[in-house]
CSV table of C-alpha atoms in Angstrom, one decimal:
chain,number,residue,atom,x,y,z
A,263,UNK,CA,0.0,0.0,0.0
A,264,UNK,CA,1.3,3.5,-0.9
A,265,UNK,CA,-0.1,6.7,0.6
A,266,UNK,CA,0.5,10.0,-1.2
A,267,UNK,CA,0.5,13.3,0.6
A,268,UNK,CA,1.3,16.9,-0.4
A,269,UNK,CA,3.7,18.5,2.0
A,270,UNK,CA,3.5,22.0,0.3
A,271,UNK,CA,2.8,23.4,-3.1
A,272,UNK,CA,5.8,21.7,-4.6
A,273,UNK,CA,6.8,18.7,-2.6
A,274,UNK,CA,4.9,15.3,-2.2
A,275,UNK,CA,5.6,12.5,0.2
A,276,UNK,CA,5.0,8.8,-0.4
A,277,UNK,CA,4.6,6.3,2.4
A,278,UNK,CA,4.9,2.6,1.5
A,279,UNK,CA,3.9,-0.2,3.8
A,280,UNK,CA,3.6,-4.0,3.7
A,281,UNK,CA,1.8,-4.1,7.0
A,282,UNK,CA,4.9,-4.8,8.9
A,283,UNK,CA,7.7,-2.5,7.6
A,284,UNK,CA,7.1,0.9,6.1
A,285,UNK,CA,9.1,3.8,4.7
A,286,UNK,CA,8.4,7.4,3.6
A,287,UNK,CA,10.2,9.2,0.8
A,288,UNK,CA,9.9,12.8,-0.3
A,289,UNK,CA,10.5,14.6,-3.6
A,290,UNK,CA,13.0,17.0,-1.9
A,291,UNK,CA,16.4,15.4,-2.5
A,292,UNK,CA,14.8,12.0,-3.4
A,293,UNK,CA,15.1,11.5,0.4
A,294,UNK,CA,13.9,8.6,2.6
A,295,UNK,CA,12.7,10.3,5.7
A,296,UNK,CA,11.8,7.3,7.8
A,297,UNK,CA,12.0,3.5,7.9
A,298,UNK,CA,9.8,1.9,10.6
A,299,UNK,CA,10.6,-1.7,11.6
A,300,UNK,CA,9.1,-3.6,14.6
A,301,UNK,CA,11.5,-4.3,17.4
A,302,UNK,CA,11.6,-7.5,19.4
A,303,UNK,CA,9.3,-5.8,21.9
A,304,UNK,CA,6.7,-5.1,19.2
A,305,UNK,CA,7.2,-1.3,19.1
A,306,UNK,CA,7.9,0.4,15.8
A,307,UNK,CA,11.4,1.8,15.5
A,308,UNK,CA,12.5,4.4,13.0
A,309,UNK,CA,15.9,3.1,12.0
A,310,UNK,CA,17.0,6.3,10.1
A,311,UNK,CA,18.4,9.5,11.6
A,312,UNK,CA,17.0,12.8,10.2
A,313,UNK,CA,14.6,15.6,10.9
A,314,UNK,CA,11.0,16.1,12.0
A,315,UNK,CA,10.1,18.8,9.5
A,316,UNK,CA,10.4,19.6,5.8
A,317,UNK,CA,12.4,22.7,6.8
A,318,UNK,CA,14.9,20.5,8.6
A,319,UNK,CA,15.4,18.3,5.5
A,320,UNK,CA,15.9,21.5,3.4
A,321,UNK,CA,18.5,23.0,5.8
A,322,UNK,CA,20.3,19.8,6.7
A,323,UNK,CA,24.0,19.6,5.7
A,324,UNK,CA,24.8,15.9,6.1
A,325,UNK,CA,23.0,14.5,3.1
A,326,UNK,CA,20.7,12.6,5.4
A,327,UNK,CA,19.1,9.6,3.6
A,328,UNK,CA,19.2,11.5,0.3
A,329,UNK,CA,20.6,10.8,-3.2
A,330,UNK,CA,24.1,12.0,-3.8
A,331,UNK,CA,25.6,12.4,-7.3
A,332,UNK,CA,26.4,13.0,-10.1
A,333,UNK,CA,29.5,11.5,-8.6
A,334,UNK,CA,29.1,10.3,-5.0
A,335,UNK,CA,32.1,10.5,-2.7
A,336,UNK,CA,35.3,12.3,-3.5
A,337,UNK,CA,37.1,13.4,-6.7
A,338,UNK,CA,40.6,14.3,-5.8
A,339,UNK,CA,41.7,17.8,-6.7
A,340,UNK,CA,38.1,18.6,-7.8
A,341,UNK,CA,39.0,18.0,-11.5
A,342,UNK,CA,39.3,15.3,-14.1
A,343,UNK,CA,40.1,15.0,-17.8
A,344,UNK,CA,37.7,13.1,-20.1
A,345,UNK,CA,38.0,12.8,-23.9
A,346,UNK,CA,40.7,15.4,-24.0
A,347,UNK,CA,38.9,18.1,-22.0
A,348,UNK,CA,39.6,19.1,-18.4
A,349,UNK,CA,36.6,19.7,-16.1
A,350,UNK,CA,37.0,21.8,-12.9
A,351,UNK,CA,34.6,21.1,-10.1
A,352,UNK,CA,33.7,22.7,-6.7
A,353,UNK,CA,36.2,22.3,-4.0
A,354,UNK,CA,33.9,21.7,-1.0
A,355,UNK,CA,36.0,19.2,0.9
A,356,UNK,CA,39.4,20.7,1.2
A,357,UNK,CA,40.9,20.5,-2.2
A,358,UNK,CA,38.5,17.8,-3.2
A,359,UNK,CA,35.0,17.7,-4.6
A,360,UNK,CA,32.6,15.7,-2.4
A,361,UNK,CA,29.2,14.4,-3.4
A,362,UNK,CA,28.8,16.7,-6.3
A,363,UNK,CA,30.1,19.9,-4.8
A,364,UNK,CA,27.9,22.9,-3.9
A,365,UNK,CA,24.9,22.0,-6.2
A,366,UNK,CA,24.0,18.8,-4.6
A,367,UNK,CA,21.2,16.4,-5.8
A,368,UNK,CA,20.0,16.3,-2.2
A,369,UNK,CA,18.9,19.9,-2.5
A,370,UNK,CA,17.1,19.5,-5.8
A,371,UNK,CA,13.4,18.8,-6.5
A,372,UNK,CA,12.7,15.4,-8.0
A,373,UNK,CA,9.4,14.2,-9.4
A,374,UNK,CA,7.8,11.1,-7.7
A,375,UNK,CA,5.1,8.7,-8.7
A,376,UNK,CA,3.7,5.4,-7.4
A,377,UNK,CA,5.5,2.4,-8.7
A,378,UNK,CA,5.2,-1.4,-8.6
A,379,UNK,CA,6.7,-4.4,-10.3
A,380,UNK,CA,7.2,-8.1,-9.6
A,381,UNK,CA,9.7,-7.3,-6.8
A,382,UNK,CA,7.7,-5.0,-4.8
A,383,UNK,CA,5.7,-1.7,-4.4
A,384,UNK,CA,7.2,1.7,-3.9
A,385,UNK,CA,7.9,5.0,-5.6
A,386,UNK,CA,9.9,6.1,-8.6
A,387,UNK,CA,11.7,9.5,-8.7
A,388,UNK,CA,13.0,11.1,-11.8
A,389,UNK,CA,15.1,14.2,-12.6
A,390,UNK,CA,17.1,15.6,-15.5
A,391,UNK,CA,20.6,16.8,-14.6
A,392,UNK,CA,21.5,19.4,-17.2
A,393,UNK,CA,24.8,19.7,-19.1
A,394,UNK,CA,27.2,21.7,-17.0
A,395,UNK,CA,25.5,21.1,-13.6
A,396,UNK,CA,28.2,20.7,-11.0
A,397,UNK,CA,30.7,21.3,-13.8
A,398,UNK,CA,29.9,17.9,-15.3
A,399,UNK,CA,29.4,17.2,-19.0
A,400,UNK,CA,26.2,16.0,-20.6
A,401,UNK,CA,22.5,16.0,-19.9
A,402,UNK,CA,21.7,13.0,-17.7
A,403,UNK,CA,18.2,11.5,-17.2
A,404,UNK,CA,18.1,10.1,-13.7
A,405,UNK,CA,15.8,7.5,-12.2
A,406,UNK,CA,15.7,6.2,-8.6
A,407,UNK,CA,13.2,3.6,-7.4
A,408,UNK,CA,12.7,2.7,-3.7
A,409,UNK,CA,10.5,-0.3,-3.1
A,410,UNK,CA,9.4,-2.8,-0.4
A,411,UNK,CA,8.1,-6.3,-0.6
A,412,UNK,CA,6.5,-8.9,1.7
A,413,UNK,CA,9.9,-10.4,2.5
A,414,UNK,CA,10.8,-7.1,4.3
A,415,UNK,CA,13.4,-6.3,1.6
A,416,UNK,CA,14.1,-2.6,0.8
A,417,UNK,CA,15.2,-2.5,-2.8
A,418,UNK,CA,16.9,0.6,-4.1
A,419,UNK,CA,17.5,0.9,-7.9
A,420,UNK,CA,19.3,3.7,-9.6
A,421,UNK,CA,19.6,4.1,-13.4
A,422,UNK,CA,20.7,6.8,-15.8
A,423,UNK,CA,21.4,7.6,-19.5
A,424,UNK,CA,23.5,10.5,-20.9
A,425,UNK,CA,24.0,12.4,-24.2
A,426,UNK,CA,27.7,12.9,-23.5
A,427,UNK,CA,30.3,10.8,-21.8
A,428,UNK,CA,30.2,11.6,-18.1
A,429,UNK,CA,31.4,10.1,-14.8
A,430,UNK,CA,28.5,8.8,-12.8
A,431,UNK,CA,28.2,7.3,-9.3
A,432,UNK,CA,24.9,7.5,-7.5
A,433,UNK,CA,24.1,6.4,-3.9
A,434,UNK,CA,21.9,7.0,-1.0
A,435,UNK,CA,23.5,8.5,2.1
A,436,UNK,CA,21.2,6.8,4.7
A,437,UNK,CA,22.2,7.1,8.3
A,438,UNK,CA,21.1,3.9,10.0
A,439,UNK,CA,20.6,3.3,13.7
A,440,UNK,CA,18.8,0.0,14.4
A,441,UNK,CA,17.7,1.2,17.9
A,442,UNK,CA,16.3,4.5,16.6
A,443,UNK,CA,18.3,6.5,19.1
A,444,UNK,CA,21.7,6.6,21.0
A,445,UNK,CA,25.0,5.4,19.6
A,446,UNK,CA,25.4,2.9,16.8
A,447,UNK,CA,28.8,1.8,18.3
A,448,UNK,CA,27.1,-1.1,20.0
A,449,UNK,CA,25.7,-2.5,16.8
A,450,UNK,CA,27.2,-5.8,15.6
A,451,UNK,CA,28.7,-5.6,12.1
A,452,UNK,CA,29.9,-8.3,9.8
A,453,UNK,CA,31.3,-7.6,6.3
A,454,UNK,CA,32.3,-10.1,3.7
A,455,UNK,CA,34.9,-7.6,2.3
A,456,UNK,CA,38.5,-8.8,2.1
A,457,UNK,CA,40.0,-5.5,1.1
A,458,UNK,CA,39.6,-1.7,1.2
A,459,UNK,CA,40.8,1.3,-0.7
A,460,UNK,CA,43.6,3.0,1.1
A,461,UNK,CA,42.9,6.6,1.9
A,462,UNK,CA,45.1,9.6,2.5
A,463,UNK,CA,44.7,12.2,5.2
A,464,UNK,CA,42.1,14.0,2.9
A,465,UNK,CA,40.0,10.8,2.9
A,466,UNK,CA,40.4,10.3,-0.8
A,467,UNK,CA,41.8,7.1,-2.2
A,468,UNK,CA,45.5,6.8,-2.8
A,469,UNK,CA,44.9,4.3,-5.6
A,470,UNK,CA,46.2,1.4,-3.5
A,471,UNK,CA,44.1,-1.6,-2.4
A,472,UNK,CA,44.8,-3.0,1.1
A,473,UNK,CA,44.0,-6.4,2.5
A,474,UNK,CA,42.1,-6.2,5.7
A,475,UNK,CA,43.9,-9.1,7.4
A,476,UNK,CA,45.2,-8.1,10.8
A,477,UNK,CA,43.7,-4.5,10.6
A,478,UNK,CA,40.8,-2.6,12.2
A,479,UNK,CA,39.0,-3.0,8.8
A,480,UNK,CA,38.6,-6.7,9.2
A,481,UNK,CA,34.9,-7.3,9.9
A,482,UNK,CA,34.8,-10.7,8.2
A,483,UNK,CA,34.2,-12.0,11.7
A,484,UNK,CA,31.5,-10.0,13.5
A,485,UNK,CA,32.6,-7.2,15.9
A,486,UNK,CA,31.0,-4.1,17.4
A,487,UNK,CA,31.0,-1.1,15.2
A,488,UNK,CA,32.7,1.1,17.8
A,489,UNK,CA,35.3,-1.4,19.0
A,490,UNK,CA,38.2,0.1,16.9
A,491,UNK,CA,36.8,3.5,15.9
A,492,UNK,CA,39.6,5.3,17.7
A,493,UNK,CA,42.3,3.2,15.9
A,494,UNK,CA,41.2,4.0,12.3
A,495,UNK,CA,44.0,5.8,10.5
A,496,UNK,CA,44.7,8.5,9.6
A,497,UNK,CA,42.1,10.5,11.6
A,498,UNK,CA,41.3,8.0,14.4
A,499,UNK,CA,37.7,9.3,14.7
A,500,UNK,CA,35.8,6.4,13.0
A,501,UNK,CA,35.3,4.7,9.7
A,502,UNK,CA,35.2,6.6,6.4
A,503,UNK,CA,36.5,4.0,3.9
A,504,UNK,CA,35.4,2.2,0.8
A,505,UNK,CA,35.3,-1.5,1.3
A,506,UNK,CA,35.5,-3.7,-1.8
A,507,UNK,CA,32.5,-5.9,-2.2
A,508,UNK,CA,33.5,-8.0,-5.2
A,509,UNK,CA,30.3,-7.0,-6.9
A,510,UNK,CA,29.8,-6.1,-10.5
A,511,UNK,CA,26.9,-4.5,-12.3
A,512,UNK,CA,25.5,-7.8,-13.7
A,513,UNK,CA,24.9,-9.6,-10.4
A,514,UNK,CA,24.2,-9.0,-6.8
A,515,UNK,CA,26.6,-10.0,-4.0
A,516,UNK,CA,26.0,-10.2,-0.3
A,517,UNK,CA,28.4,-7.8,1.4
A,518,UNK,CA,27.4,-7.9,5.1
A,519,UNK,CA,25.0,-7.8,7.9
A,520,UNK,CA,24.4,-5.4,10.9
A,521,UNK,CA,22.2,-6.1,13.9
A,522,UNK,CA,21.3,-4.8,17.3
A,523,UNK,CA,20.8,-6.9,20.4
A,524,UNK,CA,18.8,-4.1,22.0
A,525,UNK,CA,16.1,-3.9,19.3
A,526,UNK,CA,16.5,-7.3,17.8
A,527,UNK,CA,16.5,-5.7,14.4
A,528,UNK,CA,19.0,-7.0,11.8
A,529,UNK,CA,19.8,-5.9,8.2
A,530,UNK,CA,21.5,-8.1,5.7
A,531,UNK,CA,22.9,-6.2,2.7
A,532,UNK,CA,23.4,-6.9,-1.0
A,533,UNK,CA,24.6,-4.9,-4.0
A,534,UNK,CA,25.8,-5.0,-7.6
A,535,UNK,CA,28.4,-2.3,-7.0
A,536,UNK,CA,32.1,-2.9,-6.5
A,537,UNK,CA,32.3,-0.9,-3.3
A,538,UNK,CA,30.5,0.2,-0.2
A,539,UNK,CA,31.6,3.3,1.7
A,540,UNK,CA,31.2,2.6,5.4
A,541,UNK,CA,30.9,5.9,7.3
A,542,UNK,CA,30.3,6.0,11.1
A,543,UNK,CA,28.8,9.5,11.1
A,544,UNK,CA,32.0,11.0,12.4
A,545,UNK,CA,31.0,14.6,11.8
A,546,UNK,CA,27.4,14.8,13.0
A,547,UNK,CA,28.3,15.8,16.6
A,548,UNK,CA,26.2,18.8,17.7
A,549,UNK,CA,23.6,18.4,14.9
A,550,UNK,CA,20.0,18.4,16.0
A,551,UNK,CA,17.9,15.5,14.8
A,552,UNK,CA,14.5,13.9,15.2
A,553,UNK,CA,12.8,14.7,18.5
A,554,UNK,CA,15.3,17.5,19.2
A,555,UNK,CA,18.1,15.0,19.9
A,556,UNK,CA,21.6,16.5,19.8
A,557,UNK,CA,23.7,13.9,18.0
A,558,UNK,CA,27.1,12.7,18.9
A,559,UNK,CA,29.7,11.2,16.5
A,560,UNK,CA,28.8,7.5,15.7
A,561,UNK,CA,25.1,7.9,16.4
A,562,UNK,CA,24.5,6.4,12.9
A,563,UNK,CA,26.3,4.3,10.3
A,564,UNK,CA,26.1,4.6,6.5
A,565,UNK,CA,26.5,1.9,3.8
A,566,UNK,CA,27.0,3.9,0.6
A,567,UNK,CA,27.1,1.3,-2.1
A,568,UNK,CA,29.1,2.8,-4.9
A,569,UNK,CA,31.6,2.8,-7.7
A,570,UNK,CA,35.1,3.6,-6.4
A,571,UNK,CA,35.7,7.2,-5.2
A,572,UNK,CA,38.0,9.2,-7.5
A,573,UNK,CA,37.7,6.4,-10.1
A,574,UNK,CA,37.7,9.0,-12.9
A,575,UNK,CA,41.3,9.8,-12.0
A,576,UNK,CA,42.5,6.3,-11.2
A,577,UNK,CA,43.1,4.2,-14.4
A,578,UNK,CA,43.4,1.0,-12.3
A,579,UNK,CA,39.9,1.4,-10.8
A,580,UNK,CA,36.8,0.0,-12.5
A,581,UNK,CA,35.2,2.2,-15.2
A,582,UNK,CA,32.9,5.0,-14.0
A,583,UNK,CA,32.1,6.7,-17.3
A,584,UNK,CA,28.7,6.5,-18.8
A,585,UNK,CA,28.6,7.0,-22.6
A,586,UNK,CA,25.7,7.8,-24.9
A,587,UNK,CA,23.8,4.7,-25.8
A,588,UNK,CA,24.7,3.0,-22.5
A,589,UNK,CA,22.7,2.7,-19.3
A,590,UNK,CA,24.0,3.0,-15.7
A,591,UNK,CA,22.3,0.6,-13.3
A,592,UNK,CA,22.8,0.2,-9.6
A,593,UNK,CA,20.9,-2.0,-7.3
A,594,UNK,CA,21.1,-2.4,-3.5
A,595,UNK,CA,18.9,-4.6,-1.2
A,596,UNK,CA,18.6,-4.3,2.6
A,597,UNK,CA,16.8,-7.3,4.0
A,598,UNK,CA,15.3,-6.5,7.4
A,599,UNK,CA,14.4,-9.0,10.1
A,600,UNK,CA,13.5,-8.9,13.8
A,601,UNK,CA,14.8,-11.6,16.1
A,602,UNK,CA,13.9,-12.2,19.7
């Protein structure tokens, strides 16, 4: 069941429910504002951080639960060369461009409509990103589908076509907290990932791939999210790294699971992307969220399934360029479950 509601003259919200799990998404930023899941005690828990009002979503600066692109994550030096032409981008993260620079997709108006297919029911959002937006080449037609099925699977699909060659990397910057409040450091996390992209002090990849054996990045055996946050180099303030999933755009792979003993809620995760950026909300300290809560670092955790950051400048990384006549396709599934 999908409920449609006008929030103001421009923006519509869509609430999708299977009778057990539900989510709400709005046209502003193609943002998922809430995901409600029953806890082991039977109460509904909103497992996303965020805001209580439309004004909060408009003024937020942390990309809460919104689409980021045209190229998610960092492009080193805020520039790249493609087909013989150099493109200069916004420097909004030191010398780098982060999540599209100053004209972010999360602050744009998308158009939504009810959607359903054999996998589930939900909402489809579309937007045209014009040639030159964010300094990027080409007009790009964007489509994002959020859907839910009776298996309690949240399925997120992203697709795009372009009339010029352009780098593309879309993701959703959802901040999860399976208890709905407090720190996410006590969540259990298991990742199938055997390696990560090495990052420099500016949090952009160096181009090297590191094995996680014997490091704080080894989650192949479950451990608490916060156990080693203060040991993560180079900043020692939490995780902000791209883990390599082994995925490719023709098939889904499982990349991990996160769960909370307190709520009993677990989330198993799958994607067709080569990477997932694991970010422990290191910079949300002092931000005011739902219910007037003042957040601390690590109150949430993000799983940004993605192409590799800075891939446009690293020849050894998998291709990130979308050409005319091609279609970009990205799929991620979060399978929710409540255990006593």
